[in-house]
């Protein structure tokens, strides 16, 4: 048996080590950090402007909250009803709120009257008010029902173990997800084992929850707290799978009854909305292809999408064509309400723009892809390089020996 030369032996050991470093369970954090750094630098240099032209943001900005006509946050639900109707009357395809409304509106006349009765035993008459304006939550619900609307919900991740699922009593589940196992995938494979798992979901009060769809708006940052991928679907218990705000908005925009999750033993392969295929990683996350940011002329903030002040929308100062046939996301940039995320292109990226970017990616069809089998490709490529290097070294030794003969 021929003895391996030290060069070949070291080469084989380095190849084996390199393969081991790319095994997901064995991969050290510094390898992932280097990969993330290279990815972020590449994305920052190559990001392009938004492409679909179908996403608009209505911003609860500083100017809106400082306006004496509308006042500080939270706005009363009759104001939100007016805002919703303004957007829908302008012809918006879908209105999505990157907000949840977990409590009654305390400024609503019926709620305030009950408080006065309870605390001071004062009976405030409501006879002078039109019946429709006595309950601001009902007024908002009526506005939501007048079009295709989505309210955000906050999924509380499971901490592991067999903890009981705490589902709100009013959380009527509208199943919009169909699971489809690929051929030859074992029956024992449960796709929920690969998905993000929720312990409970914080959602809007019953009257609002019943008037609109509910979708989660969670972000899923990496270990360095940067959002590179974001969930499209989230499991809650054994039977419920919720769609993200972005996926639900696209579904409503396209008029699709539900989405289909195709999966195999590795996990999620892709999500289908009729003929539209949305690639996802094995955990059901979209790799976000972030867009170039420019200063918005109206709000003065950097944005990847057209943004309009909520106060300006309420006053009718936004042209109808700016909102017509668009997916309109209502979010906040005002200090104190601002939901900021760290992303590869900015350290203070508004959360609502993460959802807007995902929608734009899906509608324009330029989603980034990290297939579930990519780790196998990495390891195969490393092995192939090691084999080629070993073959080259063996050939060199053979030529040397032949020359000596």
mmCIF file of C-alpha atoms in Angstrom:
data_model
loop_
_atom_site.group_PDB
_atom_site.id
_atom_site.type_symbol
_atom_site.label_atom_id
_atom_site.label_comp_id
_atom_site.label_asym_id
_atom_site.label_seq_id
_atom_site.Cartn_x
_atom_site.Cartn_y
_atom_site.Cartn_z
ATOM 1 C CA UNK A 1 0.000 0.000 0.000
ATOM 2 C CA UNK A 2 1.428 3.328 -1.080
ATOM 3 C CA UNK A 3 2.042 5.864 1.608
ATOM 4 C CA UNK A 4 0.274 9.198 1.142
ATOM 5 C CA UNK A 5 2.574 12.160 0.877
ATOM 6 C CA UNK A 6 2.268 14.839 3.584
ATOM 7 C CA UNK A 7 0.946 17.319 0.976
ATOM 8 C CA UNK A 8 -1.889 15.003 -0.092
ATOM 9 C CA UNK A 9 -2.680 14.058 3.503
ATOM 10 C CA UNK A 10 -2.947 17.724 4.527
ATOM 11 C CA UNK A 11 -5.078 18.408 1.468
ATOM 12 C CA UNK A 12 -7.500 15.606 2.352
ATOM 13 C CA UNK A 13 -7.729 16.803 5.945
ATOM 14 C CA UNK A 14 -8.430 20.397 4.817
ATOM 15 C CA UNK A 15 -11.092 19.157 2.398
ATOM 16 C CA UNK A 16 -12.783 17.128 5.154
ATOM 17 C CA UNK A 17 -12.601 20.107 7.500
ATOM 18 C CA UNK A 18 -14.083 22.427 4.864
ATOM 19 C CA UNK A 19 -16.968 20.026 4.263
ATOM 20 C CA UNK A 20 -17.601 19.782 8.011
ATOM 21 C CA UNK A 21 -17.692 23.571 8.304
ATOM 22 C CA UNK A 22 -20.565 23.678 5.838
ATOM 23 C CA UNK A 23 -22.686 21.131 7.685
ATOM 24 C CA UNK A 24 -25.447 23.381 9.135
ATOM 25 C CA UNK A 25 -25.312 21.831 12.624
ATOM 26 C CA UNK A 26 -21.521 22.040 12.815
ATOM 27 C CA UNK A 27 -20.976 25.416 11.118
ATOM 28 C CA UNK A 28 -19.169 27.802 13.503
ATOM 29 C CA UNK A 29 -20.512 31.301 13.940
ATOM 30 C CA UNK A 30 -17.478 32.997 12.373
ATOM 31 C CA UNK A 31 -18.073 31.181 9.062
ATOM 32 C CA UNK A 32 -21.665 32.415 8.976
ATOM 33 C CA UNK A 33 -20.525 35.926 9.951
ATOM 34 C CA UNK A 34 -18.079 36.035 7.031
ATOM 35 C CA UNK A 35 -20.759 34.782 4.634
ATOM 36 C CA UNK A 36 -23.231 37.372 5.949
ATOM 37 C CA UNK A 37 -20.701 40.187 5.584
ATOM 38 C CA UNK A 38 -19.968 39.242 1.980
ATOM 39 C CA UNK A 39 -23.682 38.910 1.216
ATOM 40 C CA UNK A 40 -24.511 42.311 2.760
ATOM 41 C CA UNK A 41 -21.721 44.057 0.859
ATOM 42 C CA UNK A 42 -22.852 42.518 -2.426
ATOM 43 C CA UNK A 43 -26.521 43.375 -1.867
ATOM 44 C CA UNK A 44 -25.744 46.969 -0.883
ATOM 45 C CA UNK A 45 -23.796 47.500 -4.107
ATOM 46 C CA UNK A 46 -26.309 45.828 -6.404
ATOM 47 C CA UNK A 47 -29.738 46.764 -4.981
ATOM 48 C CA UNK A 48 -32.090 48.273 -7.557
ATOM 49 C CA UNK A 49 -35.163 50.537 -7.354
ATOM 50 C CA UNK A 50 -38.560 48.950 -6.724
ATOM 51 C CA UNK A 51 -39.946 47.280 -9.829
ATOM 52 C CA UNK A 52 -43.598 46.300 -9.476
ATOM 53 C CA UNK A 53 -44.979 49.837 -9.124
ATOM 54 C CA UNK A 54 -47.851 48.360 -7.095
ATOM 55 C CA UNK A 55 -46.858 49.170 -3.519
ATOM 56 C CA UNK A 56 -47.549 52.436 -1.677
ATOM 57 C CA UNK A 57 -47.019 53.394 1.968
ATOM 58 C CA UNK A 58 -49.329 55.681 3.937
ATOM 59 C CA UNK A 59 -47.172 56.994 6.719
ATOM 60 C CA UNK A 60 -48.215 57.924 10.244
ATOM 61 C CA UNK A 61 -45.397 60.462 10.306
ATOM 62 C CA UNK A 62 -44.431 63.321 12.595
ATOM 63 C CA UNK A 63 -46.471 65.786 10.561
ATOM 64 C CA UNK A 64 -49.615 63.657 10.904
ATOM 65 C CA UNK A 65 -49.326 63.334 14.665
ATOM 66 C CA UNK A 66 -48.400 67.000 15.133
ATOM 67 C CA UNK A 67 -51.406 68.146 13.119
ATOM 68 C CA UNK A 68 -53.909 69.761 15.538
ATOM 69 C CA UNK A 69 -56.818 68.355 13.546
ATOM 70 C CA UNK A 70 -55.774 64.748 14.144
ATOM 71 C CA UNK A 71 -53.663 64.835 17.288
ATOM 72 C CA UNK A 72 -51.314 62.401 18.927
ATOM 73 C CA UNK A 73 -51.371 58.628 18.639
ATOM 74 C CA UNK A 74 -53.414 56.555 19.125
ATOM 75 C CA UNK A 75 -55.915 58.109 16.777
ATOM 76 C CA UNK A 76 -59.554 57.453 17.476
ATOM 77 C CA UNK A 77 -60.985 54.669 15.334
ATOM 78 C CA UNK A 78 -63.385 57.038 13.567
ATOM 79 C CA UNK A 79 -60.281 58.775 12.149
ATOM 80 C CA UNK A 80 -58.892 55.411 11.073
ATOM 81 C CA UNK A 81 -62.252 54.616 9.481
ATOM 82 C CA UNK A 82 -61.997 57.862 7.496
ATOM 83 C CA UNK A 83 -58.428 57.024 6.475
ATOM 84 C CA UNK A 84 -59.429 53.533 5.339
ATOM 85 C CA UNK A 85 -62.363 54.835 3.315
ATOM 86 C CA UNK A 86 -60.206 57.524 1.698
ATOM 87 C CA UNK A 87 -57.721 54.892 0.564
ATOM 88 C CA UNK A 88 -60.361 52.444 -0.667
ATOM 89 C CA UNK A 89 -62.390 55.187 -2.380
ATOM 90 C CA UNK A 90 -59.220 56.135 -4.277
ATOM 91 C CA UNK A 91 -59.320 52.645 -5.783
ATOM 92 C CA UNK A 92 -56.703 50.853 -3.684
ATOM 93 C CA UNK A 93 -56.647 47.115 -4.306
ATOM 94 C CA UNK A 94 -55.726 46.170 -0.721
ATOM 95 C CA UNK A 95 -55.191 48.093 2.503
ATOM 96 C CA UNK A 96 -52.842 46.452 4.987
ATOM 97 C CA UNK A 97 -52.168 47.759 8.488
ATOM 98 C CA UNK A 98 -48.733 47.124 9.964
ATOM 99 C CA UNK A 99 -50.544 47.700 13.254
ATOM 100 C CA UNK A 100 -52.663 45.671 15.634
ATOM 101 C CA UNK A 101 -55.608 46.984 17.662
ATOM 102 C CA UNK A 102 -55.805 44.762 20.763
ATOM 103 C CA UNK A 103 -58.000 47.057 22.887
ATOM 104 C CA UNK A 104 -61.236 48.982 22.533
ATOM 105 C CA UNK A 105 -61.039 52.619 21.509
ATOM 106 C CA UNK A 106 -61.288 54.439 24.842
ATOM 107 C CA UNK A 107 -62.469 57.623 23.118
ATOM 108 C CA UNK A 108 -65.463 55.840 21.629
ATOM 109 C CA UNK A 109 -68.683 57.373 23.108
ATOM 110 C CA UNK A 110 -70.103 54.026 24.272
ATOM 111 C CA UNK A 111 -66.806 53.088 25.957
ATOM 112 C CA UNK A 112 -66.384 56.488 27.555
ATOM 113 C CA UNK A 113 -69.985 56.423 28.801
ATOM 114 C CA UNK A 114 -69.395 53.017 30.420
ATOM 115 C CA UNK A 115 -66.262 54.332 32.099
ATOM 116 C CA UNK A 116 -68.104 57.336 33.533
ATOM 117 C CA UNK A 117 -70.838 55.046 34.854
ATOM 118 C CA UNK A 118 -68.314 52.699 36.433
ATOM 119 C CA UNK A 119 -65.965 55.283 37.931
ATOM 120 C CA UNK A 120 -68.259 58.193 38.772
ATOM 121 C CA UNK A 121 -71.805 56.871 38.379
ATOM 122 C CA UNK A 122 -72.443 59.561 35.784
ATOM 123 C CA UNK A 123 -74.877 58.743 33.017
ATOM 124 C CA UNK A 124 -73.878 60.600 29.862
ATOM 125 C CA UNK A 125 -76.744 60.671 27.345
ATOM 126 C CA UNK A 126 -75.934 59.697 23.752
ATOM 127 C CA UNK A 127 -79.278 60.598 22.209
ATOM 128 C CA UNK A 128 -77.818 63.532 20.301
ATOM 129 C CA UNK A 129 -75.248 61.379 18.506
ATOM 130 C CA UNK A 130 -76.071 59.502 15.298
ATOM 131 C CA UNK A 131 -76.225 55.776 16.096
ATOM 132 C CA UNK A 132 -73.426 55.021 13.634
ATOM 133 C CA UNK A 133 -71.024 57.318 15.502
ATOM 134 C CA UNK A 134 -71.612 55.999 19.005
ATOM 135 C CA UNK A 135 -69.162 53.113 18.622
ATOM 136 C CA UNK A 136 -65.928 54.060 16.855
ATOM 137 C CA UNK A 137 -64.736 50.430 16.710
ATOM 138 C CA UNK A 138 -67.898 49.438 14.840
ATOM 139 C CA UNK A 139 -67.358 52.400 12.528
ATOM 140 C CA UNK A 140 -63.811 51.268 11.782
ATOM 141 C CA UNK A 141 -64.991 47.680 11.256
ATOM 142 C CA UNK A 142 -67.574 48.863 8.739
ATOM 143 C CA UNK A 143 -64.856 50.702 6.814
ATOM 144 C CA UNK A 144 -62.643 47.603 6.833
ATOM 145 C CA UNK A 145 -65.476 45.476 5.466
ATOM 146 C CA UNK A 146 -65.978 47.822 2.516
ATOM 147 C CA UNK A 147 -62.861 46.516 0.749
ATOM 148 C CA UNK A 148 -60.007 44.013 0.882
ATOM 149 C CA UNK A 149 -58.182 44.745 4.122
ATOM 150 C CA UNK A 150 -55.610 43.093 6.385
ATOM 151 C CA UNK A 151 -54.851 43.810 10.029
ATOM 152 C CA UNK A 152 -51.501 42.943 11.523
ATOM 153 C CA UNK A 153 -51.013 40.493 14.356
ATOM 154 C CA UNK A 154 -48.013 39.755 16.532
ATOM 155 C CA UNK A 155 -47.010 36.106 16.704
ATOM 156 C CA UNK A 156 -45.350 35.228 20.006
ATOM 157 C CA UNK A 157 -42.686 32.594 19.237
ATOM 158 C CA UNK A 158 -42.746 29.299 21.091
ATOM 159 C CA UNK A 159 -39.997 28.774 23.637
ATOM 160 C CA UNK A 160 -39.923 25.042 22.954
ATOM 161 C CA UNK A 161 -41.267 22.062 24.802
ATOM 162 C CA UNK A 162 -44.859 20.893 24.936
ATOM 163 C CA UNK A 163 -46.324 24.180 26.127
ATOM 164 C CA UNK A 164 -50.091 24.665 25.661
ATOM 165 C CA UNK A 165 -51.074 26.852 22.726
ATOM 166 C CA UNK A 166 -52.744 29.996 24.020
ATOM 167 C CA UNK A 167 -55.080 31.043 21.219
ATOM 168 C CA UNK A 168 -57.315 34.076 21.793
ATOM 169 C CA UNK A 169 -60.948 33.069 22.250
ATOM 170 C CA UNK A 170 -62.062 35.249 19.331
ATOM 171 C CA UNK A 171 -59.292 34.066 16.964
ATOM 172 C CA UNK A 172 -61.543 32.699 14.243
ATOM 173 C CA UNK A 173 -59.184 30.835 11.942
ATOM 174 C CA UNK A 174 -59.767 31.283 8.236
ATOM 175 C CA UNK A 175 -57.670 28.560 6.666
ATOM 176 C CA UNK A 176 -55.941 30.046 3.615
ATOM 177 C CA UNK A 177 -53.169 27.439 3.429
ATOM 178 C CA UNK A 178 -53.100 24.032 1.736
ATOM 179 C CA UNK A 179 -50.213 21.631 2.358
ATOM 180 C CA UNK A 180 -49.006 19.616 -0.626
ATOM 181 C CA UNK A 181 -46.353 16.946 -0.158
ATOM 182 C CA UNK A 182 -44.084 16.283 -3.126
ATOM 183 C CA UNK A 183 -44.122 12.772 -4.653
ATOM 184 C CA UNK A 184 -42.014 10.153 -2.839
ATOM 185 C CA UNK A 185 -41.891 12.260 0.325
ATOM 186 C CA UNK A 186 -42.492 9.998 3.372
ATOM 187 C CA UNK A 187 -45.908 10.305 5.004
ATOM 188 C CA UNK A 188 -44.211 10.814 8.357
ATOM 189 C CA UNK A 189 -42.790 14.202 7.287
ATOM 190 C CA UNK A 190 -44.605 17.060 9.047
ATOM 191 C CA UNK A 191 -43.873 20.435 7.474
ATOM 192 C CA UNK A 192 -44.751 22.205 10.721
ATOM 193 C CA UNK A 193 -41.512 20.866 12.198
ATOM 194 C CA UNK A 194 -39.588 23.141 9.804
ATOM 195 C CA UNK A 195 -41.676 26.304 10.267
ATOM 196 C CA UNK A 196 -41.411 29.063 12.827
ATOM 197 C CA UNK A 197 -43.640 28.069 15.740
ATOM 198 C CA UNK A 198 -45.939 30.414 17.618
ATOM 199 C CA UNK A 199 -47.145 30.078 21.185
ATOM 200 C CA UNK A 200 -49.941 32.608 20.737
ATOM 201 C CA UNK A 201 -50.895 35.508 18.528
ATOM 202 C CA UNK A 202 -51.798 39.020 19.639
ATOM 203 C CA UNK A 203 -54.517 40.317 17.352
ATOM 204 C CA UNK A 204 -57.144 42.995 17.091
ATOM 205 C CA UNK A 205 -60.376 42.990 19.101
ATOM 206 C CA UNK A 206 -63.203 40.729 17.879
ATOM 207 C CA UNK A 207 -65.241 43.316 15.968
ATOM 208 C CA UNK A 208 -62.172 44.317 13.944
ATOM 209 C CA UNK A 209 -60.791 40.792 13.593
ATOM 210 C CA UNK A 210 -64.069 39.660 12.039
ATOM 211 C CA UNK A 211 -64.113 42.598 9.601
ATOM 212 C CA UNK A 212 -60.701 41.989 7.996
ATOM 213 C CA UNK A 213 -58.109 39.310 7.408
ATOM 214 C CA UNK A 214 -55.417 38.834 10.044
ATOM 215 C CA UNK A 215 -51.766 38.245 9.171
ATOM 216 C CA UNK A 216 -48.612 38.333 11.277
ATOM 217 C CA UNK A 217 -46.051 41.106 10.886
ATOM 218 C CA UNK A 218 -43.144 39.506 12.759
ATOM 219 C CA UNK A 219 -39.582 39.985 11.608
ATOM 220 C CA UNK A 220 -37.042 37.188 11.938
ATOM 221 C CA UNK A 221 -33.525 38.631 12.289
ATOM 222 C CA UNK A 222 -30.389 36.534 12.062
ATOM 223 C CA UNK A 223 -28.046 36.028 15.009
ATOM 224 C CA UNK A 224 -26.470 39.437 14.329
ATOM 225 C CA UNK A 225 -29.949 41.052 14.524
ATOM 226 C CA UNK A 226 -30.079 41.831 10.791
ATOM 227 C CA UNK A 227 -33.192 40.889 8.801
ATOM 228 C CA UNK A 228 -32.069 39.090 5.649
ATOM 229 C CA UNK A 229 -34.900 36.561 5.438
ATOM 230 C CA UNK A 230 -38.434 36.964 6.718
ATOM 231 C CA UNK A 231 -41.159 34.362 7.309
ATOM 232 C CA UNK A 232 -43.951 34.004 4.784
ATOM 233 C CA UNK A 233 -45.800 31.487 6.953
ATOM 234 C CA UNK A 234 -45.941 30.746 10.677
ATOM 235 C CA UNK A 235 -47.346 27.721 12.482
ATOM 236 C CA UNK A 236 -49.559 28.082 15.538
ATOM 237 C CA UNK A 237 -50.237 24.745 17.170
ATOM 238 C CA UNK A 238 -50.952 21.579 15.222
ATOM 239 C CA UNK A 239 -53.551 22.857 12.797
ATOM 240 C CA UNK A 240 -53.080 26.577 12.120
ATOM 241 C CA UNK A 241 -50.688 28.118 9.630
ATOM 242 C CA UNK A 242 -50.868 31.894 9.268
ATOM 243 C CA UNK A 243 -49.678 33.959 6.309
ATOM 244 C CA UNK A 244 -47.461 37.011 6.674
ATOM 245 C CA UNK A 245 -48.782 40.511 6.052
ATOM 246 C CA UNK A 246 -46.917 40.585 2.724
ATOM 247 C CA UNK A 247 -48.153 37.182 1.510
ATOM 248 C CA UNK A 248 -51.748 37.878 2.577
ATOM 249 C CA UNK A 249 -51.749 41.281 0.850
ATOM 250 C CA UNK A 250 -50.514 39.704 -2.391
ATOM 251 C CA UNK A 251 -53.108 36.926 -2.125
ATOM 252 C CA UNK A 252 -55.930 39.440 -1.796
ATOM 253 C CA UNK A 253 -54.459 41.640 -4.540
ATOM 254 C CA UNK A 254 -54.435 38.706 -6.971
ATOM 255 C CA UNK A 255 -57.882 37.501 -5.883
ATOM 256 C CA UNK A 256 -56.567 34.060 -4.934
ATOM 257 C CA UNK A 257 -58.612 31.968 -2.493
ATOM 258 C CA UNK A 258 -55.609 30.449 -0.775
ATOM 259 C CA UNK A 259 -51.949 29.514 -1.060
ATOM 260 C CA UNK A 260 -50.376 26.090 -1.480
ATOM 261 C CA UNK A 261 -47.209 25.090 0.404
ATOM 262 C CA UNK A 262 -45.174 22.540 -1.534
ATOM 263 C CA UNK A 263 -42.735 20.618 0.624
ATOM 264 C CA UNK A 264 -40.553 17.550 0.848
ATOM 265 C CA UNK A 265 -38.438 15.884 3.530
ATOM 266 C CA UNK A 266 -36.043 18.844 3.566
ATOM 267 C CA UNK A 267 -38.771 21.386 4.299
ATOM 268 C CA UNK A 268 -40.601 24.019 2.271
ATOM 269 C CA UNK A 269 -39.767 24.085 -1.429
ATOM 270 C CA UNK A 270 -42.007 26.959 -2.549
ATOM 271 C CA UNK A 271 -45.383 28.589 -2.005
ATOM 272 C CA UNK A 272 -47.844 28.805 -4.867
ATOM 273 C CA UNK A 273 -50.531 31.435 -5.446
ATOM 274 C CA UNK A 274 -52.301 29.927 -8.442
ATOM 275 C CA UNK A 275 -49.692 30.322 -11.218
ATOM 276 C CA UNK A 276 -47.378 32.526 -9.160
ATOM 277 C CA UNK A 277 -44.565 30.601 -7.472
ATOM 278 C CA UNK A 278 -42.908 32.203 -4.463
ATOM 279 C CA UNK A 279 -39.561 30.581 -3.609
ATOM 280 C CA UNK A 280 -38.829 30.058 0.068
ATOM 281 C CA UNK A 281 -36.109 28.504 2.143
ATOM 282 C CA UNK A 282 -36.799 25.259 3.993
ATOM 283 C CA UNK A 283 -38.307 27.207 6.926
ATOM 284 C CA UNK A 284 -40.822 29.060 4.755
ATOM 285 C CA UNK A 285 -38.873 32.337 4.717
ATOM 286 C CA UNK A 286 -38.367 34.714 1.803
ATOM 287 C CA UNK A 287 -34.844 35.950 1.138
ATOM 288 C CA UNK A 288 -35.575 39.678 0.915
ATOM 289 C CA UNK A 289 -34.195 41.406 -2.170
ATOM 290 C CA UNK A 290 -33.957 44.905 -0.700
ATOM 291 C CA UNK A 291 -34.500 47.935 -2.916
ATOM 292 C CA UNK A 292 -32.554 51.126 -3.346
ATOM 293 C CA UNK A 293 -33.678 53.916 -1.013
ATOM 294 C CA UNK A 294 -34.194 57.560 -2.018
ATOM 295 C CA UNK A 295 -35.396 60.576 -0.091
ATOM 296 C CA UNK A 296 -39.167 60.885 -0.270
ATOM 297 C CA UNK A 297 -40.242 64.374 -1.289
ATOM 298 C CA UNK A 298 -43.351 64.444 0.918
ATOM 299 C CA UNK A 299 -42.140 62.882 4.154
ATOM 300 C CA UNK A 300 -38.450 63.796 3.874
ATOM 301 C CA UNK A 301 -37.477 60.242 4.874
ATOM 302 C CA UNK A 302 -35.553 57.667 2.886
ATOM 303 C CA UNK A 303 -37.886 55.179 1.288
ATOM 304 C CA UNK A 304 -37.844 52.488 -1.385
ATOM 305 C CA UNK A 305 -41.498 53.138 -2.253
ATOM 306 C CA UNK A 306 -43.880 56.071 -2.774
ATOM 307 C CA UNK A 307 -44.923 57.283 0.690
ATOM 308 C CA UNK A 308 -47.663 59.735 1.614
ATOM 309 C CA UNK A 309 -48.429 61.380 4.925
ATOM 310 C CA UNK A 310 -51.580 59.978 6.529
ATOM 311 C CA UNK A 311 -52.760 63.518 7.322
ATOM 312 C CA UNK A 312 -52.437 64.463 3.660
ATOM 313 C CA UNK A 313 -54.459 61.402 2.636
ATOM 314 C CA UNK A 314 -57.209 62.343 5.122
ATOM 315 C CA UNK A 315 -57.366 65.857 3.669
ATOM 316 C CA UNK A 316 -57.689 64.516 0.142
ATOM 317 C CA UNK A 317 -54.312 65.929 -0.837
ATOM 318 C CA UNK A 318 -53.053 62.728 -2.487
ATOM 319 C CA UNK A 319 -54.044 62.196 -6.146
ATOM 320 C CA UNK A 320 -56.403 59.270 -6.715
ATOM 321 C CA UNK A 321 -54.090 57.716 -9.305
ATOM 322 C CA UNK A 322 -51.333 57.472 -6.694
ATOM 323 C CA UNK A 323 -53.351 54.861 -4.773
ATOM 324 C CA UNK A 324 -55.524 53.293 -7.484
ATOM 325 C CA UNK A 325 -54.988 49.535 -7.969
ATOM 326 C CA UNK A 326 -52.146 49.582 -5.439
ATOM 327 C CA UNK A 327 -51.421 47.601 -2.307
ATOM 328 C CA UNK A 328 -51.391 50.317 0.357
ATOM 329 C CA UNK A 329 -49.601 49.601 3.619
ATOM 330 C CA UNK A 330 -50.313 51.817 6.619
ATOM 331 C CA UNK A 331 -47.303 52.099 8.918
ATOM 332 C CA UNK A 332 -45.538 54.535 11.214
ATOM 333 C CA UNK A 333 -42.336 56.561 11.005
ATOM 334 C CA UNK A 334 -43.118 59.006 13.848
ATOM 335 C CA UNK A 335 -40.746 58.949 16.816
ATOM 336 C CA UNK A 336 -42.142 56.679 19.514
ATOM 337 C CA UNK A 337 -44.111 54.621 16.987
ATOM 338 C CA UNK A 338 -41.262 53.868 14.657
ATOM 339 C CA UNK A 339 -40.675 50.167 14.097
ATOM 340 C CA UNK A 340 -37.059 49.999 12.939
ATOM 341 C CA UNK A 341 -35.161 46.942 11.722
ATOM 342 C CA UNK A 342 -31.518 46.454 10.849
ATOM 343 C CA UNK A 343 -31.117 45.247 7.258
ATOM 344 C CA UNK A 344 -28.167 44.749 4.890
ATOM 345 C CA UNK A 345 -28.743 48.203 3.349
ATOM 346 C CA UNK A 346 -29.628 50.273 6.438
ATOM 347 C CA UNK A 347 -29.369 49.974 10.205
ATOM 348 C CA UNK A 348 -32.672 51.824 10.799
ATOM 349 C CA UNK A 349 -34.975 50.410 8.131
ATOM 350 C CA UNK A 350 -38.733 50.921 8.806
ATOM 351 C CA UNK A 351 -40.506 47.637 9.467
ATOM 352 C CA UNK A 352 -43.368 48.512 7.120
ATOM 353 C CA UNK A 353 -40.848 48.774 4.294
ATOM 354 C CA UNK A 354 -39.677 45.220 4.934
ATOM 355 C CA UNK A 355 -43.233 44.068 4.177
ATOM 356 C CA UNK A 356 -43.458 46.433 1.200
ATOM 357 C CA UNK A 357 -40.186 45.059 -0.181
ATOM 358 C CA UNK A 358 -41.404 41.481 0.155
ATOM 359 C CA UNK A 359 -44.588 42.377 -1.738
ATOM 360 C CA UNK A 360 -42.568 44.100 -4.458
ATOM 361 C CA UNK A 361 -40.254 41.077 -4.728
ATOM 362 C CA UNK A 362 -43.178 38.681 -5.140
ATOM 363 C CA UNK A 363 -45.093 40.793 -7.662
ATOM 364 C CA UNK A 364 -42.033 41.605 -9.779
ATOM 365 C CA UNK A 365 -40.795 38.011 -9.678
ATOM 366 C CA UNK A 366 -37.182 38.766 -8.731
ATOM 367 C CA UNK A 367 -37.074 37.075 -5.366
ATOM 368 C CA UNK A 368 -33.710 35.832 -4.182
ATOM 369 C CA UNK A 369 -33.446 32.078 -3.809
ATOM 370 C CA UNK A 370 -31.667 29.839 -1.327
ATOM 371 C CA UNK A 371 -32.951 26.326 -2.139
ATOM 372 C CA UNK A 372 -33.119 23.731 0.600
ATOM 373 C CA UNK A 373 -30.457 21.698 -1.195
ATOM 374 C CA UNK A 374 -27.898 24.542 -1.378
ATOM 375 C CA UNK A 375 -25.870 23.204 1.579
ATOM 376 C CA UNK A 376 -25.481 19.920 -0.310
ATOM 377 C CA UNK A 377 -24.218 21.837 -3.351
ATOM 378 C CA UNK A 378 -21.656 23.673 -1.218
ATOM 379 C CA UNK A 379 -20.328 20.424 0.236
ATOM 380 C CA UNK A 380 -20.298 18.690 -3.164
ATOM 381 C CA UNK A 381 -18.351 21.591 -4.685
ATOM 382 C CA UNK A 382 -15.773 21.443 -1.875
ATOM 383 C CA UNK A 383 -15.385 17.679 -2.327
ATOM 384 C CA UNK A 384 -15.025 18.089 -6.076
ATOM 385 C CA UNK A 385 -12.311 20.710 -5.622
ATOM 386 C CA UNK A 386 -10.496 18.393 -3.207
ATOM 387 C CA UNK A 387 -10.707 15.482 -5.670
ATOM 388 C CA UNK A 388 -9.447 17.635 -8.546
ATOM 389 C CA UNK A 389 -6.562 18.897 -6.420
ATOM 390 C CA UNK A 390 -5.699 15.334 -5.339
ATOM 391 C CA UNK A 391 -5.879 14.113 -8.960
ATOM 392 C CA UNK A 392 -3.595 16.920 -10.047
ATOM 393 C CA UNK A 393 -1.092 16.073 -7.315
ATOM 394 C CA UNK A 394 -1.202 12.349 -8.228
ATOM 395 C CA UNK A 395 -0.680 13.144 -11.907
ATOM 396 C CA UNK A 396 2.270 15.364 -11.054
ATOM 397 C CA UNK A 397 3.868 12.576 -8.998
ATOM 398 C CA UNK A 398 3.303 10.087 -11.871
ATOM 399 C CA UNK A 399 5.009 12.402 -14.357
ATOM 400 C CA UNK A 400 7.902 12.888 -11.985
ATOM 401 C CA UNK A 401 8.350 9.116 -11.572
ATOM 402 C CA UNK A 402 8.084 8.507 -15.352
ATOM 403 C CA UNK A 403 10.702 11.107 -16.016
ATOM 404 C CA UNK A 404 13.056 9.469 -13.574
ATOM 405 C CA UNK A 405 12.659 6.121 -15.348
#
